[in-house]
């Protein structure tokens, strides 16, 4: 099953993608993670994308489509892919449909996570990750069991994203409403859309996604 997780920045896509990856042995592909890796590596792509990301705008379609095409080609995906943060424009969605069709596959389901904009700002400004293993946390909503120690790997260093500042979050939300929200209609027309309440607790969201997928 190839699954798309759709939703505004901070909706919980990364959190749920990780949980799904373990439960359904799917391969998670996050264009945000791939772009951040390119920036950290100082590659040509990273140089092109870095400033755009810091402003909270979308990186050009051709660049992210290229990244996804490469990964889909080299990885057999096992049981399928979970796409987190891709597609984000209609052009990307069309490119994904073509890419999968070439492999005799398709997008099987799209989960859209609904969260209101005010909650998103709190989610993003409180977000941090383990510097060693990447596990995601939140100052109020998901704290490590032992303060300052990562639950998953025992690491004690944590990192925040440079674009998780309030003013950048506002422009990321604007980009979502203008460029990404039209995908809800796009997938609705393909009868693939499952809508879940992203305001619920992490475990409850996980259960609602499971029920939606089992019914798919
Ligand atoms: P979020 O957690 O806000 O959903 P991501 O980690 O998915 O953020 O993306 C971070 C940034 O990377 C975006 O603000 C954008 O600049 C860039 N980006 C990630 N995925 C895409 C994409 N599919 N198309 C264009 N830009 C992207
Ligand atoms: P996205 O990938 O959509 O940008 P994340 O999964 O990184 O979002 O979640 C953003 C922040 O909100 C993280 O700090 C995460 O721990 C927290 N979070 C995720 N889901 C929930 C939820 N259902 N309730 C409260 N906080 C959440
Ligand atoms: Zn860790």
Tab-separated table of C-alpha atoms in Angstrom, residues 13-15 17-18 21 26-30 33-34 71 80-84:
chain	number	residue	atom	x	y	z
A	13	UNK	CA	2.634	13.826	9.811
A	14	UNK	CA	6.168	12.902	10.855
A	15	UNK	CA	4.985	11.502	14.183
A	17	UNK	CA	4.507	8.306	9.634
A	18	UNK	CA	7.044	6.898	12.048
A	21	UNK	CA	6.326	2.592	9.423
A	26	UNK	CA	6.162	0.529	4.974
A	27	UNK	CA	9.111	2.689	3.906
A	28	UNK	CA	8.788	6.314	5.024
A	29	UNK	CA	9.892	8.982	2.568
A	30	UNK	CA	10.012	12.555	3.867
A	33	UNK	CA	14.163	15.149	5.853
A	34	UNK	CA	15.801	14.591	2.451
A	71	UNK	CA	14.222	7.066	-4.085
A	80	UNK	CA	4.867	0.265	-0.039
A	81	UNK	CA	5.757	3.854	0.791
A	82	UNK	CA	4.482	6.365	3.312
A	83	UNK	CA	4.952	9.792	1.824
A	84	UNK	CA	5.319	12.473	4.502
